[in-house]
PDB file of C-alpha atoms in Angstrom:
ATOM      1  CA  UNK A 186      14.902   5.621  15.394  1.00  0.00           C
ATOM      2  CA  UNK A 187      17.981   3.675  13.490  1.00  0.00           C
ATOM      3  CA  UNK A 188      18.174   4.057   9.849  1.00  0.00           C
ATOM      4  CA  UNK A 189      16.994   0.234   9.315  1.00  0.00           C
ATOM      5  CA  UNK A 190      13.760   1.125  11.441  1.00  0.00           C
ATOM      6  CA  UNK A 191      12.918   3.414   8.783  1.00  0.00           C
ATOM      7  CA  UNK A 192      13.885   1.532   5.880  1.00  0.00           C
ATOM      8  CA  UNK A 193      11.858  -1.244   7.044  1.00  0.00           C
ATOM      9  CA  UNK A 194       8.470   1.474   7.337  1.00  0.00           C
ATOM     10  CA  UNK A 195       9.810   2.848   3.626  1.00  0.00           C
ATOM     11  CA  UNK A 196       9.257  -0.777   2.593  1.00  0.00           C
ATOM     12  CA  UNK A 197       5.910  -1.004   4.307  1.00  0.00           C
ATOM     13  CA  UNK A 198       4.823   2.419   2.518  1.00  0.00           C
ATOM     14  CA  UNK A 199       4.728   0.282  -0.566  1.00  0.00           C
ATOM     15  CA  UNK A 200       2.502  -2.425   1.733  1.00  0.00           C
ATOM     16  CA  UNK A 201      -0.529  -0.281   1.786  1.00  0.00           C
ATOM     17  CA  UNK A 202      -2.922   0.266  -1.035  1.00  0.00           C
ATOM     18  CA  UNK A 203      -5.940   1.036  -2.451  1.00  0.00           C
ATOM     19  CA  UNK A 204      -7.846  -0.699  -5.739  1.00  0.00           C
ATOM     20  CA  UNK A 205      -5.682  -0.025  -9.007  1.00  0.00           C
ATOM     21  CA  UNK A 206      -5.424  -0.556 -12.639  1.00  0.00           C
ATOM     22  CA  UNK A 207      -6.134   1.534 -15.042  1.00  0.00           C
ATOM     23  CA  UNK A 208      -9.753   0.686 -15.940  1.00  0.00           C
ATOM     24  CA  UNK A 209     -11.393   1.682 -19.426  1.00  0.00           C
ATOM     25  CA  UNK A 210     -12.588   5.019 -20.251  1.00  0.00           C
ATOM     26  CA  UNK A 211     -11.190   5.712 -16.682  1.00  0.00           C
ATOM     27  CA  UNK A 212      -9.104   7.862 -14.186  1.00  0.00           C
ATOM     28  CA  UNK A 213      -5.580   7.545 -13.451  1.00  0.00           C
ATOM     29  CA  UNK A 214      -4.831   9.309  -9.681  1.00  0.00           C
ATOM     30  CA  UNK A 215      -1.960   9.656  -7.722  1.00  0.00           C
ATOM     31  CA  UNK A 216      -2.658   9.380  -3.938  1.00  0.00           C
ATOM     32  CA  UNK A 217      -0.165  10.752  -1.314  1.00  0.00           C
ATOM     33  CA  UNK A 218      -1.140   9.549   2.228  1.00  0.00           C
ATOM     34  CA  UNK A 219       0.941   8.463   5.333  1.00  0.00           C
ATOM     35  CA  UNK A 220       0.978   5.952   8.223  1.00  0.00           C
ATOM     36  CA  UNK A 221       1.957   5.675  11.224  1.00  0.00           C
ATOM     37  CA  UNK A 222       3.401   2.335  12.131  1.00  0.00           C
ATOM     38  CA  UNK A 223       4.969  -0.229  14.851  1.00  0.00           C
ATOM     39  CA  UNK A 224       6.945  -2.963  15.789  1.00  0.00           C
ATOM     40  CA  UNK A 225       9.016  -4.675  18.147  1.00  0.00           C
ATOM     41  CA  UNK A 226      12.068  -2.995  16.411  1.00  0.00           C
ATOM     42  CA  UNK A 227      10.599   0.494  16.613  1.00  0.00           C
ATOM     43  CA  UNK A 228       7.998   2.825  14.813  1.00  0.00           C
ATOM     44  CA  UNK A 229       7.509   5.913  12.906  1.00  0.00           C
ATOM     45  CA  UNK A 230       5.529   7.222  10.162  1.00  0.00           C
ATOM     46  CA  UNK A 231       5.792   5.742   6.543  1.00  0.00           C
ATOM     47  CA  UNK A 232       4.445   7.630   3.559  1.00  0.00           C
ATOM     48  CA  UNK A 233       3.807   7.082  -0.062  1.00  0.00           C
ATOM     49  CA  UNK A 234       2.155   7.572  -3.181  1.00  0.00           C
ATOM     50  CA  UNK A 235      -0.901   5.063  -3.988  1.00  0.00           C
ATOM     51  CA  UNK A 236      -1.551   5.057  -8.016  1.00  0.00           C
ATOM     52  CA  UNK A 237      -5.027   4.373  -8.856  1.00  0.00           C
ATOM     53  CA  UNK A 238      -7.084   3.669 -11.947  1.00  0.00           C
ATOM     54  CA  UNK A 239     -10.714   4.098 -11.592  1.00  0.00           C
ATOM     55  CA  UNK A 240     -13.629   5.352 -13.977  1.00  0.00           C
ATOM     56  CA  UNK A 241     -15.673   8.073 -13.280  1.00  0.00           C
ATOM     57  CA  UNK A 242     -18.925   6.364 -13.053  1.00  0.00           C
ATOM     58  CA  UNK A 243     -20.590   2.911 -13.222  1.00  0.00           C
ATOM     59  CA  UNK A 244     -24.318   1.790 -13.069  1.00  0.00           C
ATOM     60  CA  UNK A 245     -26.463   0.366 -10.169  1.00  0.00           C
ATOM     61  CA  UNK A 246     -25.873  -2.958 -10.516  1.00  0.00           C
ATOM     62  CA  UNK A 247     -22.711  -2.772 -12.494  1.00  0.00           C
ATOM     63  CA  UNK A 248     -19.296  -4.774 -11.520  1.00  0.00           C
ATOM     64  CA  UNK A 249     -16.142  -2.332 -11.185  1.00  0.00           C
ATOM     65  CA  UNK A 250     -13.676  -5.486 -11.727  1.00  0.00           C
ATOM     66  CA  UNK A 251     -11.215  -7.212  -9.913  1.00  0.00           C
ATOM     67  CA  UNK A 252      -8.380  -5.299 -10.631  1.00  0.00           C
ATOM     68  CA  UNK A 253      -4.465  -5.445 -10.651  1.00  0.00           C
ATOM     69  CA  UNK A 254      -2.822  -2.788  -7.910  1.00  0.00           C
ATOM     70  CA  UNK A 255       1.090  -1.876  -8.433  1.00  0.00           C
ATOM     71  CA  UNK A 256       2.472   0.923  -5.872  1.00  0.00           C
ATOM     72  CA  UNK A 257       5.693   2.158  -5.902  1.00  0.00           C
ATOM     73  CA  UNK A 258       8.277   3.511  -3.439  1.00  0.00           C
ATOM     74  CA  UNK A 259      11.972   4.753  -4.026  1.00  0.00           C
ATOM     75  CA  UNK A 260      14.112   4.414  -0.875  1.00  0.00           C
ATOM     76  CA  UNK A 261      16.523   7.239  -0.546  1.00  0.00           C
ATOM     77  CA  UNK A 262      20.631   6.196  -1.199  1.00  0.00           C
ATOM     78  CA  UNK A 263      20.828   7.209   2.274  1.00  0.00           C
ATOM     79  CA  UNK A 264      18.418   4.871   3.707  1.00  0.00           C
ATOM     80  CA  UNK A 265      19.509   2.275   2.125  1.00  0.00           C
ATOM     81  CA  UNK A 266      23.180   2.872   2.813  1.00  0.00           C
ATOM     82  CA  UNK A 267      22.426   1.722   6.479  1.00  0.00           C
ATOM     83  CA  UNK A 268      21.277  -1.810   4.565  1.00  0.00           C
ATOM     84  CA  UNK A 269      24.490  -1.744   2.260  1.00  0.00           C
ATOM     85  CA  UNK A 270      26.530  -0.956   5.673  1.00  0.00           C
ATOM     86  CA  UNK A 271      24.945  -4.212   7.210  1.00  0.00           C
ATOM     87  CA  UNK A 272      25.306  -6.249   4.807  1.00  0.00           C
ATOM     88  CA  UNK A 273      21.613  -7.040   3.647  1.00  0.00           C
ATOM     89  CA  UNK A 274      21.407  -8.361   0.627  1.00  0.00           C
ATOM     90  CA  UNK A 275      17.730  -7.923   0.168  1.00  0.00           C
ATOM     91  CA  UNK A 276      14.161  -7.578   1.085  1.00  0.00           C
ATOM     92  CA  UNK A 277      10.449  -8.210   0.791  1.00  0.00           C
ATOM     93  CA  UNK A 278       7.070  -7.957   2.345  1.00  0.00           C
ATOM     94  CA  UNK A 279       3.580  -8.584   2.348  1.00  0.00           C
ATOM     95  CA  UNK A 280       0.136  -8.098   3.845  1.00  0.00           C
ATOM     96  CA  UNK A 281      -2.804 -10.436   4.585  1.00  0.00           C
ATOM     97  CA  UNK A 282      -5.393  -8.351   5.897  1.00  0.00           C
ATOM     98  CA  UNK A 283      -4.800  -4.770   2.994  1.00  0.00           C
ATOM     99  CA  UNK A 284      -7.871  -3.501   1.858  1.00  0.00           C
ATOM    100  CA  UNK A 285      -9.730  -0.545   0.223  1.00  0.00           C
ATOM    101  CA  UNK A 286     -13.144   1.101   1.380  1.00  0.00           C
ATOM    102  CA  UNK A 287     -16.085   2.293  -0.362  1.00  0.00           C
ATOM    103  CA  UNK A 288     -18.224   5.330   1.522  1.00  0.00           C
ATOM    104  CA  UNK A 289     -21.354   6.599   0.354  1.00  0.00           C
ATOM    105  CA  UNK A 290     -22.160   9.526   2.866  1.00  0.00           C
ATOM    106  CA  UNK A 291     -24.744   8.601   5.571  1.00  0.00           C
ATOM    107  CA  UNK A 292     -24.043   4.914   5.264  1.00  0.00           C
ATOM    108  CA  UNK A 293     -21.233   2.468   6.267  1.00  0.00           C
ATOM    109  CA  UNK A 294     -17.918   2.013   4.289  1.00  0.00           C
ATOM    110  CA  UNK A 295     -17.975  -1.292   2.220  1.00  0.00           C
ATOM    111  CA  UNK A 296     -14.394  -2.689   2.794  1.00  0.00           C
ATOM    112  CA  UNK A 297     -13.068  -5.018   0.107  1.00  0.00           C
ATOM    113  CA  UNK A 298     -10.163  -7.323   0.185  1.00  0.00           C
ATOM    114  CA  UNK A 299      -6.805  -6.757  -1.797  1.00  0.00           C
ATOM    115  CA  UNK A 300      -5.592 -10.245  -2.124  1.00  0.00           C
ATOM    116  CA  UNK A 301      -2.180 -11.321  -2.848  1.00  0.00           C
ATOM    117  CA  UNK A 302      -0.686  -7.901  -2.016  1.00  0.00           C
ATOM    118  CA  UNK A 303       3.934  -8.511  -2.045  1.00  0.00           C
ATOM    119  CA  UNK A 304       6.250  -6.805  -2.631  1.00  0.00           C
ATOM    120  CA  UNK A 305       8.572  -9.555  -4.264  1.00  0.00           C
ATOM    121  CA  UNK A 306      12.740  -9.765  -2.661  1.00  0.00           C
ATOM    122  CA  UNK A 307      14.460  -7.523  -4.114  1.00  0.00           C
ATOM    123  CA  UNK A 308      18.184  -6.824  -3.721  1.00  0.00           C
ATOM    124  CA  UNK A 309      19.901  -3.892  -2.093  1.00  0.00           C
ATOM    125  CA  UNK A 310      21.718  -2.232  -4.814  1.00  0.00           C
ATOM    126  CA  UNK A 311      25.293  -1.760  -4.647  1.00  0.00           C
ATOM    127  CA  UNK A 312      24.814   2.249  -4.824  1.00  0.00           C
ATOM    128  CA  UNK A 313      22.143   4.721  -4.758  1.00  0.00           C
ATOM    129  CA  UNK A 314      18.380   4.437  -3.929  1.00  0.00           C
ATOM    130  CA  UNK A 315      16.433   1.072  -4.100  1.00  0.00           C
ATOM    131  CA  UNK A 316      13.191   0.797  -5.726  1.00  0.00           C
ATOM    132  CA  UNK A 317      10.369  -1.076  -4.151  1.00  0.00           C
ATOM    133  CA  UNK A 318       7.381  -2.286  -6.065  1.00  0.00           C
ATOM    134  CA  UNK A 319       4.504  -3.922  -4.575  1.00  0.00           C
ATOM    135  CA  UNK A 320       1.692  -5.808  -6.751  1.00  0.00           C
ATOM    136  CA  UNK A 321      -1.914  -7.718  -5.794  1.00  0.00           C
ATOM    137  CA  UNK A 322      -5.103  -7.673  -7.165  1.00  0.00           C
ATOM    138  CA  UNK A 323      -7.683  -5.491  -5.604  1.00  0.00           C
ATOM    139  CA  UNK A 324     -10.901  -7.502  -5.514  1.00  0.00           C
ATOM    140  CA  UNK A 325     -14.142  -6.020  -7.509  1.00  0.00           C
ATOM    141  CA  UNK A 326     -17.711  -4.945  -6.187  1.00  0.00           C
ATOM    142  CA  UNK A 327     -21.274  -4.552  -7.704  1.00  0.00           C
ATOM    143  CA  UNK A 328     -23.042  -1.366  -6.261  1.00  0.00           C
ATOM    144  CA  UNK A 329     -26.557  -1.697  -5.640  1.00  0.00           C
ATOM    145  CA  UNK A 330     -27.508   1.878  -5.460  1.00  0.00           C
ATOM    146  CA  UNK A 331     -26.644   4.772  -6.929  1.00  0.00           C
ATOM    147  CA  UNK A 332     -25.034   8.085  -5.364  1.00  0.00           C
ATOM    148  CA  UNK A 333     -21.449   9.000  -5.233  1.00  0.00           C
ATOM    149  CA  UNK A 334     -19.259   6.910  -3.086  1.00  0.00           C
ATOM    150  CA  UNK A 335     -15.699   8.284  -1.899  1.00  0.00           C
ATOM    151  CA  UNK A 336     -12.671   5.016  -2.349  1.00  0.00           C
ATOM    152  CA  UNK A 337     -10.574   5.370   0.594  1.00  0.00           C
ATOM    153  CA  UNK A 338      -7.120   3.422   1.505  1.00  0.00           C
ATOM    154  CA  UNK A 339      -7.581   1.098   4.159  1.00  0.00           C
ATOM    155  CA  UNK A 340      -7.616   2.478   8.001  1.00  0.00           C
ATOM    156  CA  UNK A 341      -5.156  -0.191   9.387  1.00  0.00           C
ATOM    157  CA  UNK A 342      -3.178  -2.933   8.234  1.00  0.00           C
ATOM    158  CA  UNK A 343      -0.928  -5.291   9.111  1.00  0.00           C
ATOM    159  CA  UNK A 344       2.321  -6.045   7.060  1.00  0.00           C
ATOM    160  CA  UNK A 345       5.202  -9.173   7.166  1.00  0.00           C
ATOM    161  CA  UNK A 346       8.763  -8.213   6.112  1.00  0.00           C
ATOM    162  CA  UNK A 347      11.914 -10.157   6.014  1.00  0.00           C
ATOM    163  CA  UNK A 348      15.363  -8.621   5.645  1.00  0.00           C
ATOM    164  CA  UNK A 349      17.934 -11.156   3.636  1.00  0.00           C
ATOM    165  CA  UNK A 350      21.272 -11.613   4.796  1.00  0.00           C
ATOM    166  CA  UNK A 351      21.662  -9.799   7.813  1.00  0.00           C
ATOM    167  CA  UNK A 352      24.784 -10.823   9.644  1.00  0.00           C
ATOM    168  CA  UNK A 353      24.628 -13.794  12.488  1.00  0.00           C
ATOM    169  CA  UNK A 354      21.045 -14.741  12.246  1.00  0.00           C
ATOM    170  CA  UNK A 355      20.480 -14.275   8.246  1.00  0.00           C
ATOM    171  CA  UNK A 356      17.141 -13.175   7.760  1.00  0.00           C
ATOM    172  CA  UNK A 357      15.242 -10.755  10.049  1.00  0.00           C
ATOM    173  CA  UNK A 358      11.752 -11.269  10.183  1.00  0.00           C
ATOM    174  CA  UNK A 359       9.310  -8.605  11.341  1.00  0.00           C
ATOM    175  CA  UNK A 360       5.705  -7.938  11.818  1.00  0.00           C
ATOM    176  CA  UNK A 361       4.358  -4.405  11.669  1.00  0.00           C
ATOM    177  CA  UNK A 362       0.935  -2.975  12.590  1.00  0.00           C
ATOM    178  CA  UNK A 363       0.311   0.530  10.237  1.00  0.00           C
ATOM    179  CA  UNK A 364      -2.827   3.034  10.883  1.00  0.00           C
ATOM    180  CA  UNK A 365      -3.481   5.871   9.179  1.00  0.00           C
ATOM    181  CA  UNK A 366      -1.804   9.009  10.547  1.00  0.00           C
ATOM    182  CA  UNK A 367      -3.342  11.276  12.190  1.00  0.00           C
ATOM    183  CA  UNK A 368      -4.848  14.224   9.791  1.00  0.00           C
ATOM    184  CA  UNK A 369      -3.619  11.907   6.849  1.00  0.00           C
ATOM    185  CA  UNK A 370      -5.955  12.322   2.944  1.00  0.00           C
ATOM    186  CA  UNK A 371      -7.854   9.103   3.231  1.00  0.00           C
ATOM    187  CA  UNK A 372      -9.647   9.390  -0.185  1.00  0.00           C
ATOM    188  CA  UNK A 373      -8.663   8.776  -3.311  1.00  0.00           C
ATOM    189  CA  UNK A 374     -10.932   9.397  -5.599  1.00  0.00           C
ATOM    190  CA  UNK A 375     -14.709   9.838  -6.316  1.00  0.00           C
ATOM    191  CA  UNK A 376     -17.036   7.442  -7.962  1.00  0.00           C
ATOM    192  CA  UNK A 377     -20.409   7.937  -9.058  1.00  0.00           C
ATOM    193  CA  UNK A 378     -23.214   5.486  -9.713  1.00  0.00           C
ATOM    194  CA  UNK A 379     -25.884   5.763 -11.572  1.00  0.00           C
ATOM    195  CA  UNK A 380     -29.243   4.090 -12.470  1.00  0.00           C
TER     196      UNK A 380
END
């Protein structure tokens, strides 16, 4: 796998989140998962920390808010000496279809929407690593009944990338499809509701 192959799945690591924000009288959690991902230019397995703000509890019938998401990734100098060496000046992504699940044992997962999930262009720095820094806002959810549900990053997604200034055709456009690796931590975090 080339060096820009893998730069372009350490920029998708950053594509993939759960609900975030640090929430009142809540939880912050760090969340190291990993998925496996393809393309027409190649494949591999992407991994990354998801940071996640969530209380410990709610009540039945309580909203858990809409909330802001941010997730972070640092590319290693290395990687991103292979962007430097073809002269990309920067990149970006996003996904339409990024969620987050909600799984109370014995039933189905609830899966809720992360809208406006991008990771804005950002340039290739002249030396050392590049940091990537995706935002969107993970959408909210009243629970109807009580028990303790498990918040889980999404199974699959899909993610949109373009790579700035790439020599003879300018901007590289690609179009990823990520699952969850196989054995990979799906859960993030616990939440319990209560009546």
């Amino acid at each position: 796998m080339t060096r820009l192959r893998i730069l372009v799945l350490a920029l998708l690591a950053t594509v993939f989140v759960a609900a975030g924000g640090p929430p009142a009288h809540g939880v912050d959690y760090d969340h190291e998962t990993s998925y496996s991902c393809t393309s027409a230019y190649g494949g591999g397995t992407a991994a990354g920390v998801v940071s996640v703000g969530l209380p410990k509890r709610v009540q039945a019938g309580e909203r858990l808010r809409a909330r802001p998401i941010e997730v972070t990734i640092v590319v290693p100098s290395d990687l991103v000496d292979t962007l430097r060496e073809n002269d990309v000046d920067s990149i970006e992504g996003t996904s339409d279809d990024a969620t987050y699940r909600l799984k109370k044992r014995g039933t189905k997962a609830i899966v809720k929407p992360i809208n406006d999930l991008v990771v804005p262009e950002t340039a290739v720095p002249a030396e050392g690593d590049m940091t990537l820094i995706g935002t969107g806002t993970a959408s909210g959810h009243t629970f109807r009944r009580a028990g303790l549900y498990s918040v889980l990053v999404p199974k699959a997604f899909t993610a949109d990338g373009t790579a700035h200034g790439v020599p003879i055709v300018g901007d590289l456009d690609f179009t990823m499809s990520c699952a969850l690796a196989s054995g990979a931590p799906a859960k993030i975090a616990s939440l319990r509701v209560v009546r």
